[in-house]
C-alpha cells in the first residue's frame, strides 16, 4: 500500500485528466468516487498501474478508484488538489437518450450514492447494539438497567432516524435544499405523526384535507425518504420559478414544505414502503423456495456484486428485514464465507508469492477481510488482480454459504461479517449458533487457502532495481534491467 498519499492523489488526478476535469468527488469505505466532465480523457491503464490503487470501476456516471481502508487519507489529499467546493457537490452526467439501461444505472447510482455515506453510521450503530446484546446475555446489565437502555438508544439512533439521514444524503446527491429535505423527512419520524400512524394501524380513520393517510411506520426505512427527496429536487425548481423575487425568502420555503410534505405523507411515503416491501418479499421468497441453496449462490456471487457496487442494493432490504423480524438470514450469512474466503485466499498468495510488495499487500488485505470483514482490499488488490484466487473464493463462498444456510445462521444487526463482528450471528435462544459461525469462518479460510494453492496463480514479477540503469552495460547484463517473466506458482 502506498504511504505517500499526496503523491498518490496527484497521480490519480493526473490520470483522470487533471483537476479541471473533476466535477465532483466523494468516498465510501474503500473507494474514491469521481464524477468527471469528460470520461474520454481518463488514462485507465496508468490509473490501474499506480501503486496504492487496487482497482478501477467505471460506469455511466462515475469513475471509482479503489484505495482500501486508507481511502480517507487519499481523499484528503485529493481535496487539496481540486478547486474549492468541488468535493462538496455532485455533478450531473451529460444528458443523453434515455434507455432502460441508463434508467437502471441511474436508479442504482442514486441508491448507492445515497447509502454509501451512511454506512459508517449504520455499522457504528449496529456494533453498539451488538455490545448491548452481549452485555445483556452475559448478565452484566439487566434489560431494564438505564445503562443498557441508553446503549440501545445510542445503537438505535442511526436506524430510528434513518429517513432523516437518507434525506440529507440524497439532498446532496440530487442537489436540492438540505435543510428542507431534512425537515420534510423529520415529519415522518415526528412523535405526533408516529402516534397518529399507530392509531391508523388500529383502524382509526386518518385524513389530511380529505385525503386518506395510509398507516405506515417510517423508522428504519430508506426508500420513502429517497423517493421524497428526489421529488423535492423538482418541486424546489418549480416553486422557485413561480414565486416573485421579493417573496422568495419566506414564500418559497413555505410553499415547498406545504407541497412536498403532504405528497410525502399521502403518496410517496406509502409508495416507497410498498416498493421496499416488494423487493424484500421477492428476495426472501426466493430464499424460502431455495433454502440453503440461495445462501450458497449468494456466497459465490457476493464478490462479483461487490465488484459492480450492486451489493449496496441489498442494504435497504437488510435494514427493513431486521427491523420487521429481528434478523436477516440470507444476505448477511452469505457474506461470512465470501469475506473470509477472500482473506484465506490472500493468505495463500502471501505464502506462495516471491514478490515482497505483493506479499505485504496480501497480508494487509487478509487481515482486513478476516478481522474486520472489509473485503475490497483482498478482492481488488489480490483476487481480481491474479484471477485464479478469485475462482478459489467463488468456490469457497458457495460451499461456506451452503453450510451457513444449513446451519440456519441469521444476523441480528448489520455490519460487514468478520472475526470482530461475528457476534451479530449469535442467537441467545440457540447456543449452537456460535459453533456454526466459528465453523463457517474456519472453513472459509481453510478451503480458500487450499484451493488457491491448488489452482496456482501467475505471480507478479519483481522488477530489477532502477539504480542498475546507471551502471555500465558491461557490469550489469541488459536482462537485469527488465522485469523477470511471470512465474506460475503451484
XYZ file of C-alpha atoms in Angstrom:
490
model
C 0.000 0.000 0.000
C 1.215 3.458 -0.820
C 2.336 5.530 2.142
C 2.769 8.834 0.300
C -0.888 9.736 -0.212
C -0.046 13.196 -1.533
C 1.918 11.678 -4.416
C -0.757 9.020 -4.968
C -3.506 11.654 -5.082
C -1.550 13.728 -7.596
C -1.001 10.700 -9.824
C -4.695 9.759 -9.670
C -5.877 13.260 -10.552
C -3.385 13.457 -13.438
C -4.591 10.103 -14.805
C -8.179 11.378 -14.620
C -7.312 14.284 -16.904
C -6.284 16.859 -14.317
C -8.066 18.785 -11.601
C -10.159 20.738 -14.109
C -11.735 17.506 -15.342
C -13.056 16.575 -11.880
C -16.629 17.777 -11.395
C -17.157 16.111 -8.004
C -15.543 13.586 -5.698
C -16.765 11.674 -2.661
C -15.629 8.495 -0.977
C -17.107 5.440 0.697
C -15.310 2.916 2.913
C -12.722 1.866 0.317
C -13.329 3.875 -2.883
C -12.793 7.358 -4.244
C -15.860 8.189 -6.374
C -15.185 10.745 -9.106
C -17.698 12.459 -11.375
C -15.835 13.771 -14.434
C -16.576 16.349 -17.079
C -15.008 14.244 -19.841
C -14.645 10.474 -19.375
C -12.713 10.062 -22.634
C -9.517 11.683 -21.315
C -9.083 9.168 -18.472
C -5.904 7.124 -18.796
C -7.283 3.882 -17.347
C -4.050 1.927 -17.903
C -1.994 4.397 -15.896
C -4.687 4.637 -13.219
C -4.763 0.863 -12.688
C -0.962 0.613 -12.629
C -0.487 3.099 -9.771
C 0.955 1.650 -6.582
C -1.781 2.066 -3.988
C -4.663 1.719 -6.473
C -6.297 -1.698 -6.108
C -8.721 -1.367 -8.983
C -10.893 0.917 -11.074
C -14.634 0.610 -11.670
C -16.219 2.816 -14.342
C -19.897 3.433 -15.007
C -22.034 5.900 -16.917
C -21.852 8.401 -14.067
C -18.726 7.695 -12.021
C -15.126 6.607 -12.089
C -14.453 4.732 -8.859
C -10.853 4.254 -7.720
C -10.407 1.522 -5.114
C -7.849 2.521 -2.472
C -8.704 0.316 0.510
C -9.026 1.069 4.200
C -6.893 4.231 3.921
C -9.242 5.880 1.439
C -9.968 8.821 3.764
C -6.287 9.810 3.715
C -6.178 9.680 -0.071
C -9.438 11.646 -0.230
C -8.000 14.388 1.982
C -5.030 14.760 -0.376
C -7.247 14.755 -3.474
C -9.304 17.579 -1.977
C -6.176 19.723 -1.730
C -5.614 19.413 -5.481
C -9.120 20.424 -6.548
C -10.752 23.857 -6.754
C -12.596 24.841 -3.584
C -16.097 23.406 -3.352
C -15.683 20.660 -5.953
C -15.796 17.834 -3.404
C -18.883 19.261 -1.745
C -21.155 18.893 -4.740
C -22.411 16.268 -7.112
C -22.322 16.849 -10.826
C -24.902 15.555 -13.240
C -23.701 13.456 -16.137
C -24.192 14.795 -19.619
C -27.743 14.371 -20.872
C -28.296 11.630 -23.412
C -31.096 9.479 -24.803
C -32.975 7.591 -22.119
C -32.772 3.809 -22.310
C -33.746 1.071 -19.879
C -30.057 0.526 -19.222
C -29.462 4.188 -18.374
C -32.599 4.323 -16.212
C -31.462 1.234 -14.309
C -27.952 2.639 -13.951
C -29.405 5.936 -12.712
C -31.541 4.231 -10.057
C -28.589 2.115 -8.935
C -26.327 5.174 -8.808
C -28.892 7.128 -6.770
C -29.282 4.294 -4.278
C -25.559 3.608 -3.911
C -24.632 7.301 -3.907
C -27.148 7.977 -1.153
C -26.421 4.951 1.029
C -22.603 4.834 0.829
C -22.023 7.916 3.061
C -24.395 6.435 5.667
C -22.668 3.061 6.022
C -20.291 4.171 8.849
C -23.231 5.347 10.967
C -25.172 2.148 10.239
C -22.208 -0.064 11.111
C -21.424 2.018 14.205
C -24.996 1.742 15.445
C -25.050 -1.983 14.691
C -21.905 -2.599 16.706
C -23.226 -0.643 19.708
C -26.439 -2.704 19.597
C -24.340 -5.876 19.479
C -22.384 -4.667 22.506
C -25.626 -4.068 24.389
C -26.843 -7.550 23.422
C -23.616 -9.161 24.696
C -23.765 -7.234 27.974
C -27.357 -8.372 28.491
C -26.584 -12.007 27.544
C -23.608 -12.121 29.905
C -25.673 -10.739 32.783
C -23.607 -7.583 33.231
C -26.760 -5.453 32.948
C -30.430 -6.346 33.212
C -32.810 -5.489 30.393
C -34.246 -2.522 32.330
C -30.925 -1.143 33.545
C -30.605 2.534 32.471
C -27.080 1.949 31.140
C -28.306 -0.815 28.842
C -31.318 1.265 27.770
C -29.053 4.179 26.862
C -26.672 1.876 24.957
C -29.626 0.549 22.940
C -30.780 4.097 22.249
C -27.286 5.005 21.018
C -27.281 1.962 18.751
C -30.818 2.622 17.519
C -30.239 6.312 16.753
C -28.914 5.752 13.240
C -31.816 3.417 12.407
C -34.691 5.282 14.053
C -33.716 8.482 12.261
C -32.598 6.702 9.089
C -35.175 8.555 6.919
C -33.649 11.869 8.046
C -30.130 10.648 7.288
C -31.217 9.325 3.895
C -32.904 12.627 3.081
C -29.745 14.583 3.957
C -27.525 12.312 1.862
C -29.999 12.274 -1.027
C -30.267 16.081 -0.932
C -26.552 16.256 -1.696
C -26.915 13.632 -4.411
C -29.893 15.339 -6.095
C -28.613 18.878 -5.467
C -31.652 20.112 -3.565
C -32.010 22.130 -0.359
C -30.505 20.138 2.523
C -32.462 21.745 5.367
C -35.812 21.373 3.586
C -35.127 17.712 2.835
C -34.266 17.065 6.491
C -37.321 18.991 7.706
C -39.714 17.033 5.476
C -38.161 13.683 6.426
C -38.409 14.767 10.060
C -42.187 14.884 9.668
C -42.174 11.126 9.029
C -40.484 10.374 12.364
C -42.130 13.123 14.440
C -43.594 11.643 17.663
C -47.056 13.099 16.964
C -47.089 11.646 13.449
C -45.854 8.255 14.706
C -48.689 8.270 17.259
C -51.171 9.133 14.507
C -49.899 6.251 12.346
C -50.229 3.868 15.295
C -53.898 4.879 15.634
C -54.404 4.425 11.880
C -52.899 0.931 12.127
C -55.535 0.127 14.779
C -58.322 1.088 12.383
C -58.863 4.765 13.211
C -59.526 6.849 10.093
C -56.769 9.406 9.446
C -57.192 12.053 6.738
C -55.354 15.148 5.566
C -57.635 17.742 3.870
C -59.964 14.900 2.927
C -57.242 12.571 1.624
C -56.802 9.251 3.379
C -53.415 8.683 5.017
C -52.068 5.132 4.898
C -50.852 3.683 8.192
C -47.080 3.385 7.710
C -44.130 3.154 10.086
C -41.209 5.092 8.571
C -38.448 4.496 11.108
C -35.781 2.087 9.818
C -36.792 2.767 6.187
C -34.786 4.013 3.211
C -36.873 4.092 0.023
C -39.598 6.603 1.116
C -37.109 9.350 2.083
C -35.011 8.668 -1.009
C -38.011 8.971 -3.358
C -39.309 12.017 -1.472
C -36.007 13.882 -1.766
C -35.738 13.082 -5.469
C -39.214 14.582 -5.977
C -38.265 17.543 -3.779
C -35.470 18.448 -6.199
C -38.094 19.045 -8.899
C -40.638 20.744 -6.611
C -37.986 23.196 -5.459
C -37.120 24.199 -9.041
C -40.791 24.621 -9.972
C -41.608 26.721 -6.888
C -38.522 28.855 -7.499
C -39.832 29.715 -10.984
C -43.330 30.715 -9.857
C -42.514 32.762 -6.741
C -41.837 36.508 -7.097
C -38.322 37.611 -6.227
C -39.486 39.871 -3.414
C -41.229 36.943 -1.626
C -38.675 34.171 -2.199
C -37.175 34.378 1.297
C -40.403 33.346 3.016
C -42.926 32.229 0.376
C -40.645 29.797 -1.469
C -39.714 27.584 1.526
C -43.293 27.702 2.845
C -44.747 26.540 -0.477
C -42.133 23.809 -0.808
C -42.994 22.494 2.664
C -46.753 22.699 2.054
C -46.434 20.861 -1.269
C -43.704 18.311 -0.576
C -44.635 17.191 2.949
C -48.298 16.273 2.166
C -47.216 14.479 -1.021
C -44.671 12.534 1.024
C -47.284 11.605 3.651
C -50.151 10.722 1.318
C -48.394 9.305 -1.752
C -44.597 8.985 -1.878
C -44.152 7.540 1.620
C -46.604 4.645 1.226
C -45.380 4.038 -2.336
C -41.796 3.847 -1.120
C -42.773 1.397 1.610
C -44.560 -0.795 -0.928
C -41.532 -0.762 -3.218
C -39.181 -1.657 -0.386
C -41.518 -4.356 0.905
C -41.905 -5.737 -2.620
C -38.144 -6.005 -3.123
C -37.726 -7.683 0.258
C -40.595 -10.069 -0.458
C -39.042 -11.038 -3.799
C -35.618 -11.686 -2.270
C -36.915 -13.747 0.627
C -39.465 -15.619 -1.465
C -36.505 -16.946 -3.425
C -34.875 -17.782 -0.095
C -37.973 -19.619 1.127
C -38.049 -21.787 -2.014
C -34.326 -22.485 -2.372
C -33.405 -22.514 1.315
C -29.706 -23.067 1.974
C -29.020 -23.099 -1.783
C -29.943 -19.402 -2.034
C -27.355 -18.582 0.654
C -24.776 -20.677 -1.213
C -25.482 -18.892 -4.506
C -25.286 -15.516 -2.797
C -21.993 -16.529 -1.151
C -20.485 -17.312 -4.548
C -21.946 -14.211 -6.199
C -21.057 -11.753 -3.427
C -17.529 -10.837 -4.674
C -18.982 -10.214 -8.141
C -21.687 -7.968 -6.670
C -19.043 -6.025 -4.750
C -17.058 -5.563 -7.978
C -20.023 -3.831 -9.615
C -21.140 -1.986 -6.464
C -24.502 -3.781 -6.596
C -24.051 -5.195 -3.090
C -25.317 -1.856 -1.736
C -28.702 -2.587 -3.342
C -29.350 -5.058 -0.521
C -28.743 -2.501 2.254
C -32.365 -1.241 2.455
C -33.654 -4.823 2.288
C -31.400 -5.964 5.136
C -32.304 -2.986 7.334
C -36.041 -3.381 6.745
C -35.957 -7.157 7.336
C -34.068 -6.811 10.624
C -36.467 -4.059 11.715
C -39.513 -6.229 10.955
C -38.312 -9.671 12.050
C -35.262 -9.004 14.235
C -32.897 -10.939 11.962
C -31.781 -11.474 8.360
C -30.976 -14.981 7.153
C -29.911 -14.834 3.513
C -27.606 -11.987 2.505
C -25.644 -11.453 5.723
C -24.853 -15.169 6.329
C -23.576 -15.465 2.762
C -21.095 -12.675 3.457
C -19.323 -14.682 6.165
C -17.963 -17.202 3.681
C -17.401 -14.617 0.953
C -15.399 -12.200 3.117
C -13.263 -14.766 4.894
C -12.671 -16.701 1.683
C -11.086 -13.593 0.206
C -8.971 -13.363 3.356
C -7.902 -17.008 3.178
C -7.055 -16.735 -0.497
C -4.936 -13.652 0.199
C -3.071 -15.582 2.898
C -2.269 -18.295 0.342
C -0.944 -15.674 -2.070
C 1.197 -14.146 0.671
C 2.514 -17.618 1.495
C 3.433 -18.520 -2.100
C 4.406 -15.251 -3.831
C 8.046 -14.274 -4.395
C 7.104 -10.604 -4.704
C 7.675 -8.731 -1.388
C 5.281 -5.904 -2.292
C 2.510 -8.339 -3.245
C 3.118 -10.293 -0.026
C 2.711 -7.129 2.041
C -0.461 -6.188 0.155
C -1.890 -9.701 0.510
C -1.202 -9.881 4.252
C -2.824 -6.487 4.871
C -5.803 -7.446 2.703
C -6.199 -10.781 4.503
C -6.210 -9.071 7.899
C -8.810 -6.560 6.699
C -11.126 -9.279 5.325
C -10.781 -11.794 8.157
C -10.695 -9.472 11.159
C -12.842 -6.515 10.079
C -14.908 -8.024 7.252
C -13.739 -5.352 4.782
C -13.095 -7.461 1.689
C -12.419 -4.948 -1.081
C -8.633 -4.719 -0.494
C -8.424 -8.519 -0.897
C -10.806 -8.520 -3.843
C -9.132 -5.779 -5.869
C -5.593 -5.944 -4.532
C -5.190 -9.707 -4.773
C -8.022 -11.899 -6.113
C -9.102 -9.889 -9.145
C -5.529 -8.905 -9.884
C -4.336 -12.530 -10.053
C -7.587 -14.048 -11.418
C -7.311 -17.650 -10.142
C -7.572 -16.720 -6.461
C -10.933 -15.160 -7.338
C -12.128 -18.522 -8.689
C -10.987 -20.134 -5.438
C -13.014 -17.554 -3.490
C -16.158 -18.207 -5.537
C -15.866 -21.956 -4.894
C -15.228 -21.446 -1.183
C -18.002 -18.844 -0.916
C -20.529 -21.290 -2.389
C -19.555 -24.114 -0.025
C -19.486 -21.901 3.075
C -22.752 -20.224 2.088
C -24.338 -23.667 1.881
C -23.054 -24.547 5.364
C -24.283 -21.212 6.786
C -27.684 -21.825 5.199
C -27.930 -25.379 6.515
C -26.955 -24.105 9.976
C -29.763 -21.549 9.806
C -27.462 -18.640 10.625
C -29.041 -15.195 10.710
C -27.707 -11.745 11.538
C -29.335 -9.632 14.230
C -27.543 -6.488 13.083
C -25.792 -5.058 10.044
C -22.003 -4.965 9.981
C -19.559 -6.467 7.495
C -19.090 -10.057 8.741
C -15.614 -10.734 10.094
C -13.944 -12.034 13.245
C -14.758 -8.938 15.334
C -18.330 -8.665 14.064
C -19.235 -12.359 14.164
C -21.231 -11.776 17.361
C -24.064 -10.430 15.223
C -24.862 -14.048 14.284
C -25.050 -15.314 17.879
C -28.598 -16.282 18.811
C -29.279 -16.206 22.577
C -32.004 -18.830 22.034
C -29.640 -21.136 20.124
C -26.172 -21.564 21.673
C -25.165 -23.794 18.737
C -25.183 -20.707 16.532
C -21.758 -19.858 17.979
C -20.426 -23.234 16.818
C -21.908 -22.792 13.344
C -20.423 -19.313 12.954
C -16.984 -20.448 14.085
C -17.194 -23.479 11.797
C -18.119 -21.427 8.728
C -15.340 -18.914 9.381
C -12.660 -21.584 9.800
C -13.974 -23.495 6.794
C -13.877 -20.356 4.622
C -10.234 -19.605 5.406
C -9.080 -23.221 5.056
C -10.953 -24.045 1.831
C -9.960 -20.819 0.061
C -6.348 -21.162 1.224
C -6.010 -24.740 -0.062
C -7.965 -24.102 -3.273
C -5.814 -21.083 -4.115
C -2.645 -23.157 -3.678
C -4.101 -25.960 -5.828
C -5.205 -23.649 -8.637
C -1.985 -21.641 -8.513
C -1.619 -18.121 -9.905
C 0.613 -16.071 -12.182
C 2.985 -14.403 -9.737
C 3.759 -10.726 -10.305
C 7.432 -10.434 -11.291
C 9.881 -8.445 -9.211
C 11.440 -5.626 -11.200
C 15.190 -5.118 -11.060
C 16.302 -2.073 -9.019
C 16.167 1.118 -11.063
C 19.679 2.085 -9.868
C 21.009 -0.606 -12.137
C 20.274 1.627 -15.107
C 23.061 3.926 -14.014
C 25.674 1.206 -14.061
C 27.715 0.332 -17.119
C 26.261 -2.177 -19.528
C 29.383 -4.322 -19.044
C 28.881 -4.601 -15.283
C 25.141 -5.242 -15.499
C 23.632 -7.546 -18.133
C 20.814 -5.970 -20.100
C 18.445 -8.718 -18.992
C 18.748 -7.481 -15.415
C 17.230 -4.175 -16.405
C 13.918 -5.739 -17.441
C 11.203 -7.374 -15.429
C 11.598 -11.100 -14.957
C 8.886 -13.218 -16.661
C 5.751 -14.114 -14.778
C 6.123 -17.300 -12.787
C 3.188 -19.661 -12.309
C 3.112 -20.854 -8.729
C 1.781 -24.220 -7.617
